[in-house]
Coordinates of C-alpha atoms in Angstrom, one line a residue:
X1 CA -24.8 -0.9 1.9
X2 CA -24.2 -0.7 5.6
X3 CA -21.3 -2.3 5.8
X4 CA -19.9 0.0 2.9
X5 CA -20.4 3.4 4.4
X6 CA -18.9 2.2 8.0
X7 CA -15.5 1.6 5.6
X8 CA -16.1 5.1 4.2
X9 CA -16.8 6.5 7.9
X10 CA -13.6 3.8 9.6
X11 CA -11.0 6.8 9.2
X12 CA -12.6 9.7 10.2
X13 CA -11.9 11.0 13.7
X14 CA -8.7 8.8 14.0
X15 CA -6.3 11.9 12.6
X16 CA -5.5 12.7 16.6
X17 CA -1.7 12.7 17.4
X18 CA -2.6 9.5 20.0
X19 CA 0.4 7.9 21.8
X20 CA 3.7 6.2 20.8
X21 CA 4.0 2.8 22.0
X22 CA 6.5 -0.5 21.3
X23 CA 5.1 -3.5 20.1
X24 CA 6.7 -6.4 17.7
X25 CA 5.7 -6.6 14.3
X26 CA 6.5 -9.9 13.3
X27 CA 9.1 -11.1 10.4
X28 CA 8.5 -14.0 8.7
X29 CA 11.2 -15.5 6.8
X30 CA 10.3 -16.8 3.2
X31 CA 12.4 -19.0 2.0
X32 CA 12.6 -22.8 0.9
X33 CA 8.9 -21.7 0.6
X34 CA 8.1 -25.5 -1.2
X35 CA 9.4 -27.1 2.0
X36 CA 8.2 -24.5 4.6
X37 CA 4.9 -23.9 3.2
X38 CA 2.7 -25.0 5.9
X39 CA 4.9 -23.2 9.1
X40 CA 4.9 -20.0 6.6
X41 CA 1.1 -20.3 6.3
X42 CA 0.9 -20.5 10.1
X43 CA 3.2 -17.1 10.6
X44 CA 1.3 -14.8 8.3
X45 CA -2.1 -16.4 9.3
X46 CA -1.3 -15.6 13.1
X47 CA 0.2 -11.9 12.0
X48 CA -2.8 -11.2 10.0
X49 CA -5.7 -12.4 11.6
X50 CA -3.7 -10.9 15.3
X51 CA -2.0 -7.4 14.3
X52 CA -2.8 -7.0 10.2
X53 CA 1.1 -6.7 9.8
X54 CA 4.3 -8.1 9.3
X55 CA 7.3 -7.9 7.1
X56 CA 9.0 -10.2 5.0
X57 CA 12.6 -11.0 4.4
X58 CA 14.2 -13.9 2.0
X59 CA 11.5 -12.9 -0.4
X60 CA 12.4 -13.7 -3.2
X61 CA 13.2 -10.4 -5.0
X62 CA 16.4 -9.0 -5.8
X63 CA 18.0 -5.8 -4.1
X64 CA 19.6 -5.0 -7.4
X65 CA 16.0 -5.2 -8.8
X66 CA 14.7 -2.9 -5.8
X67 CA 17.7 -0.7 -5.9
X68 CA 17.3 0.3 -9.5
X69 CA 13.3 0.6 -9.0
X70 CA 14.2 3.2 -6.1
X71 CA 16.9 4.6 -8.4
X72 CA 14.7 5.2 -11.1
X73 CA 12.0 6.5 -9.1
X74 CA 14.2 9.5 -7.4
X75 CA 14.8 10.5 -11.2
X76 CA 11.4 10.4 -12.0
X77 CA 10.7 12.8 -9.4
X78 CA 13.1 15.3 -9.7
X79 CA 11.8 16.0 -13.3
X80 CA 10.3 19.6 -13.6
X81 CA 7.0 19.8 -12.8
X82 CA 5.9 20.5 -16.3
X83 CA 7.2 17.6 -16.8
X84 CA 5.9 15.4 -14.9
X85 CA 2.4 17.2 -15.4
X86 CA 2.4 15.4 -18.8
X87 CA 1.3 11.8 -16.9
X88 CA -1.8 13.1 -15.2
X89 CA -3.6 10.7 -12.7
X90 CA -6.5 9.7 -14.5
X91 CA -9.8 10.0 -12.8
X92 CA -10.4 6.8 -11.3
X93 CA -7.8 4.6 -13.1
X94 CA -4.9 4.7 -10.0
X95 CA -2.7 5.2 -13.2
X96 CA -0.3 8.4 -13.7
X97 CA 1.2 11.0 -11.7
X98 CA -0.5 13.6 -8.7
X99 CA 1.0 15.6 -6.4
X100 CA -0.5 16.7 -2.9
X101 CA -3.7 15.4 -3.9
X102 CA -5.1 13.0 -1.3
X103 CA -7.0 14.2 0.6
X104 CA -7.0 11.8 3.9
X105 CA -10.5 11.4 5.6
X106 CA -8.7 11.3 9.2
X107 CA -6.9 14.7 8.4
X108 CA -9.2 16.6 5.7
X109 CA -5.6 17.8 4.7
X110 CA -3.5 16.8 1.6
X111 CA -0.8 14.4 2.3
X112 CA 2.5 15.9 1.9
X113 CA 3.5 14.0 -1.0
X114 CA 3.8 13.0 -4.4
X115 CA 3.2 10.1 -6.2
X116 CA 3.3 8.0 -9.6
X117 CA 1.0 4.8 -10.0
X118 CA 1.3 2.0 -12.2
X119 CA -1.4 0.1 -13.1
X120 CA -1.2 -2.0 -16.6
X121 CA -3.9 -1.7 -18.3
X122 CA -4.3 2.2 -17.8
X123 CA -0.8 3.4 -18.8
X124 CA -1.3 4.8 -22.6
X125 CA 0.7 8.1 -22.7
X126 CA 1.5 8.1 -19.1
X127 CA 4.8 6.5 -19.0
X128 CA 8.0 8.9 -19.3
X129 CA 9.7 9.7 -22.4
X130 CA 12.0 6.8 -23.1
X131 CA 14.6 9.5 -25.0
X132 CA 14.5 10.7 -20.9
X133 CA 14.2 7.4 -19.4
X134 CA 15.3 4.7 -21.4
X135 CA 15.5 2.4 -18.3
X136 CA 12.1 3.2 -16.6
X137 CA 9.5 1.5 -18.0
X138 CA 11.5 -2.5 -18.6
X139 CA 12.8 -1.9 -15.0
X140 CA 8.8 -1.0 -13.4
X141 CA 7.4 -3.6 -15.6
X142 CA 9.8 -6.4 -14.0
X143 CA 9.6 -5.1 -10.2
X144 CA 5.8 -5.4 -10.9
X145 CA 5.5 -8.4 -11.9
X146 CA 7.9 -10.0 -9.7
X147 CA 5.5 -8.4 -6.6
X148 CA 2.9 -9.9 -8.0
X149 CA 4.2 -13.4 -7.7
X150 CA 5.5 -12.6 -3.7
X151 CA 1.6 -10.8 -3.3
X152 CA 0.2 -14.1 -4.7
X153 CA 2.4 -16.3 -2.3
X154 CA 1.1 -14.8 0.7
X155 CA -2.4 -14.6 -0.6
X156 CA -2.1 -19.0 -1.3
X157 CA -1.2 -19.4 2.3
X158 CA -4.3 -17.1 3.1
X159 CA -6.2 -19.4 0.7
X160 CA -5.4 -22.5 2.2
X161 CA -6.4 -21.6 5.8
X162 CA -10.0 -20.1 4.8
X163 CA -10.7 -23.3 2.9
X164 CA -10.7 -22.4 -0.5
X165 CA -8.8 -23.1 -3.9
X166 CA -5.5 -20.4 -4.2
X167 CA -7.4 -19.9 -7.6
X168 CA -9.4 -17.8 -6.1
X169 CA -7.1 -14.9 -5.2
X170 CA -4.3 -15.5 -8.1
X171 CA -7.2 -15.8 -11.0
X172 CA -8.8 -12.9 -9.2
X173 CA -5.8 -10.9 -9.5
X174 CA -5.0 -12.3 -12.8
X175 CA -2.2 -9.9 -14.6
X176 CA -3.2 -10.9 -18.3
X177 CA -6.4 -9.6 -17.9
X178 CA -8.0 -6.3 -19.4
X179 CA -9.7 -6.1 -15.7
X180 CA -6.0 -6.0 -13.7
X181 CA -6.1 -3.4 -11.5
X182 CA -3.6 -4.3 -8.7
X183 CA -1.3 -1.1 -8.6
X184 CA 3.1 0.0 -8.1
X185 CA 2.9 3.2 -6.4
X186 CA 6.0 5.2 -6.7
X187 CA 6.2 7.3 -3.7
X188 CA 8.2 10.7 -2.9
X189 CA 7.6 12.8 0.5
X190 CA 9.1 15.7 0.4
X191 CA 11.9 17.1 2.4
X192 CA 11.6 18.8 5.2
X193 CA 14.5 21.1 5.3
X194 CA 13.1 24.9 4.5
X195 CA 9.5 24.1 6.3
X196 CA 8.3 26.1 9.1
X197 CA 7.1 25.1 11.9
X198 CA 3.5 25.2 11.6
X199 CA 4.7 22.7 8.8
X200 CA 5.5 19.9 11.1
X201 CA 2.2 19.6 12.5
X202 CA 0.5 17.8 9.2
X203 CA 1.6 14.0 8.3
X204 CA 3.6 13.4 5.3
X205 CA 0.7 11.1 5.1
X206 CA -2.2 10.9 7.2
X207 CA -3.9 7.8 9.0
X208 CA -5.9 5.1 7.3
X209 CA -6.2 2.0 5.7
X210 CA -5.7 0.4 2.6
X211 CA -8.1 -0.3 0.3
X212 CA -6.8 -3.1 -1.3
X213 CA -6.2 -6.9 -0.5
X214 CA -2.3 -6.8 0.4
X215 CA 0.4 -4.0 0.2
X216 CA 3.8 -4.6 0.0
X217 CA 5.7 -1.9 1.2
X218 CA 9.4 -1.1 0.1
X219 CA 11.4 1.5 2.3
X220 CA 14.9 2.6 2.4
X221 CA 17.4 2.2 6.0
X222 CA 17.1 6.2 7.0
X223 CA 14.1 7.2 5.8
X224 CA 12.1 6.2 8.7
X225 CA 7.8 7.5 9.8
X226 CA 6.3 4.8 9.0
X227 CA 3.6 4.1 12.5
X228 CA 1.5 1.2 12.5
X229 CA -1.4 0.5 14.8
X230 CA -3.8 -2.8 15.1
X231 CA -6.7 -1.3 15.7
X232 CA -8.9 1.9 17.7
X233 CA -9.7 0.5 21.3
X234 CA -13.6 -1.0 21.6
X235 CA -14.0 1.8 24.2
X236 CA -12.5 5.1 22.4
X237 CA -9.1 5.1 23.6
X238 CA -6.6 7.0 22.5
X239 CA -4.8 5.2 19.7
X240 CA -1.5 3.6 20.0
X241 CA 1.3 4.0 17.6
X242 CA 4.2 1.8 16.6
X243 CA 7.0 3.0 14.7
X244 CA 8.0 0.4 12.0
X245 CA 12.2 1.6 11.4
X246 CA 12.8 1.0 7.6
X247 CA 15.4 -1.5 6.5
X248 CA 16.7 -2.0 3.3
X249 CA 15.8 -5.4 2.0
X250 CA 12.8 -6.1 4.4
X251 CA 9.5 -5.6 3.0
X252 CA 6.5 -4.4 5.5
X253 CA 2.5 -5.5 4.4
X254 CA -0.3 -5.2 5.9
X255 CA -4.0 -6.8 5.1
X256 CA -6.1 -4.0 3.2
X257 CA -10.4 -3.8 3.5
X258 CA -11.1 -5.7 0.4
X259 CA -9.5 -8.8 1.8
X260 CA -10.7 -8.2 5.5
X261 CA -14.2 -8.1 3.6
X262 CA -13.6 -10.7 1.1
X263 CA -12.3 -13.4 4.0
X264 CA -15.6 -12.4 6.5
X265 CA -13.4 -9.9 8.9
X266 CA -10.8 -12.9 9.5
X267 CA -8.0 -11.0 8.1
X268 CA -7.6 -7.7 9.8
X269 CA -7.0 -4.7 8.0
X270 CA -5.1 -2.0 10.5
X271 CA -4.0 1.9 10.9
X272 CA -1.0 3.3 9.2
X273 CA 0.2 6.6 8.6
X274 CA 3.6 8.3 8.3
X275 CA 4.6 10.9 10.4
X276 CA 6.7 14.7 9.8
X277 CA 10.6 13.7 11.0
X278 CA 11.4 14.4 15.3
X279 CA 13.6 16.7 16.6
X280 CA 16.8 15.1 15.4
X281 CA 15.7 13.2 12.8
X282 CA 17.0 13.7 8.8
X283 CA 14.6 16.1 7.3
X284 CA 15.3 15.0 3.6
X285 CA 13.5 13.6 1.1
X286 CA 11.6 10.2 2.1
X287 CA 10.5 7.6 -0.6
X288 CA 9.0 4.5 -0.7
X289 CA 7.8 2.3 -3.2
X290 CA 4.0 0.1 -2.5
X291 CA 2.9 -2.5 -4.7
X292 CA -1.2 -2.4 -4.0
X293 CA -2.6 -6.4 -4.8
X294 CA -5.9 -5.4 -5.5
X295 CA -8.3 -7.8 -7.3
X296 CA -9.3 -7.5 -11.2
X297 CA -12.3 -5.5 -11.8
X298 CA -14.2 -8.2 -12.8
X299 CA -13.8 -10.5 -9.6
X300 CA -16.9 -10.5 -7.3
X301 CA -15.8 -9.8 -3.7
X302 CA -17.5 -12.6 -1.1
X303 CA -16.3 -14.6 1.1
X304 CA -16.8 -17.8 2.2
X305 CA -19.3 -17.7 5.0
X306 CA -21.1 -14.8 2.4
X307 CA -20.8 -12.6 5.6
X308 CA -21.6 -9.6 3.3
X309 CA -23.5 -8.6 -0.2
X310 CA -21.1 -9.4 -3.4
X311 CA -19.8 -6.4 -4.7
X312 CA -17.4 -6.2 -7.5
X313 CA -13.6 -4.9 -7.5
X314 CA -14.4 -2.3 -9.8
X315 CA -17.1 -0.9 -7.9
X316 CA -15.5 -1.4 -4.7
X317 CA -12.3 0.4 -5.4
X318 CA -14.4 3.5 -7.0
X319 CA -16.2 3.7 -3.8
X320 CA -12.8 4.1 -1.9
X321 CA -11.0 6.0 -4.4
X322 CA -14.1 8.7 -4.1
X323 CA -13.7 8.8 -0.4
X324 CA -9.7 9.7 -0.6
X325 CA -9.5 11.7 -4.2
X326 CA -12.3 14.1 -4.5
X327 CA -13.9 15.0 -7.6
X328 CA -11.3 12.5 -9.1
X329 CA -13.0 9.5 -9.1
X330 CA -14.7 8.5 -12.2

């Protein structure tokens, strides 16, 4: 279990302000992905296994698709809190709604956020009243699935350069299964307009990692914080920040701990955070929208060269989900 409580341990002690820096995070273009497969694979292979991000563009999914899903989220989350109190996250399902209540092990302070997860199998009662919402739930279902299929594109390409079947990752992430677990996180940071100062010294969301194989990241042109950074210096520098400016239409990812584990530390799973607005920056409302590939409960986690004990998804993601939702993980 050694390597399992240095991922609990990875983000404490990396909350520090560090330093701003500029560095390219690459964009790979995806289309004509039949005929461009193997230069694709190349790209994201170099991004991931170099920085643990990039961005994609010609993706494959619609803007009228991601424009509703955005459109339909802001509704969502300016229902009164009563209301939305009626979709409960669910102890250790990743499945309903919570507001400031992750806890970042970097910060020991709440996020400055709220949030509504989707996860399949785990959404009985927790999807809004259709009399309310009659769009909601046909539009989440369809931008789900169709980040799937882009999560599972990337994630062959990663198959074919560790040597193994694409099976692996796509059955392991397998959507008609009772074990699906991969999760659309509908995400609302909240304005900044009335705070005071003291305010501005927390993150809208704090360092860390993802827990999951892949994110997929959807932000809208203005509502900038996102900061990436590869990786804490071997000698305990301090860390180096690069902010990632949103554009519509361009989808960011980055490699989370279950795939750097499940590919033997190949793939690199990296810092991210989102900073409180600068001094001339628009102090409104930011929201994003993540799609979390993370694999089926049932799939056993080991990678090719066996670098580390099997574990399962189910147990791995409880482990994490403890370590970032206190008392909430069941």
């Amino acid at each position: 279990m050694t390597h399992d409580l240095a991922e609990l341990r990875k983000e404490t002690g990396i909350g520090a302000t560090g330093v701003t820096i500029d560095r390219d995070v690459p964009v790979i273009d995806m289309s004509d992905f039949g005929t461009r497969r193997a230069d694709i694979t190349e790209e994201l292979w170099q991004a991931a296994t170099e920085i643990g991000f990039f961005q994609l563009k010609n993706h494959g999914i619609p803007q009228e698709l991601i424009d509703t899903a955005f459109a339909q989220s802001a509704q969502l989350f300016a229902k009164p809190e009563a209301t939305k109190a009626k979709m409960p996250l669910k102890p250790g399902t990743n499945a309903g709604w919570e507001y400031k209540a992750q806890v970042r092990p970097s910060t020991g302070t709440a996020d400055q956020k709220e949030s509504y997860q989707i996860t399949l199998p785990r959404m009985a009662g927790l999807w809004p009243d259709t009399a309310e919402m009659p769009d909601f739930k046909a539009s989440m279902l369809a931008f789900e699935r169709h980040n799937w299929a882009l999560a599972m594109r990337v994630l062959s390409c990663f198959a074919d350069k560790l040597g193994v079947s694409p099976a692996v990752f796509i059955d392991g992430h397998d959507p008609l299964s009772d074990q699906y677990q991969s999760t659309l996180r509908l995400l609302h940071y909240l304005d900044m307009k009335d705070a005071k100062p003291e305010d501005f010294k927390f993150w809208r969301a704090g360092a860390h990692t993802d827990f999951d194989c892949l994110t997929l990241l959807h932000q809208r042109s203005g509502q900038g914080g996102l900061q990436v950074c590869p990786g804490k210096d071997s000698d305990g520098r301090v860390l180096g920040w690069t902010d990632v400016p949103p554009q519509d239409g361009i989808i960011t990812c980055n490699i989370g701990d279950m795939l750097m584990r499940w590919s033997d530390d190949q793939l690199l799973s990296n810092l991210h955070r989102v900073r409180m607005p600068k001094e001339g920056e628009s102090l409104d409302a930011r929201y994003s929208i993540a799609y979390f590939a993370q694999a089926n409960m049932d799939t056993v986690l080991q990678g090719p060269a066996q670098k580390y004990e099997p574990i399962t998804a189910h147990d791995y993601i409880q482990m994490r989900l403890g370590a970032n939702f206190a008392g909430k993980a069941g």
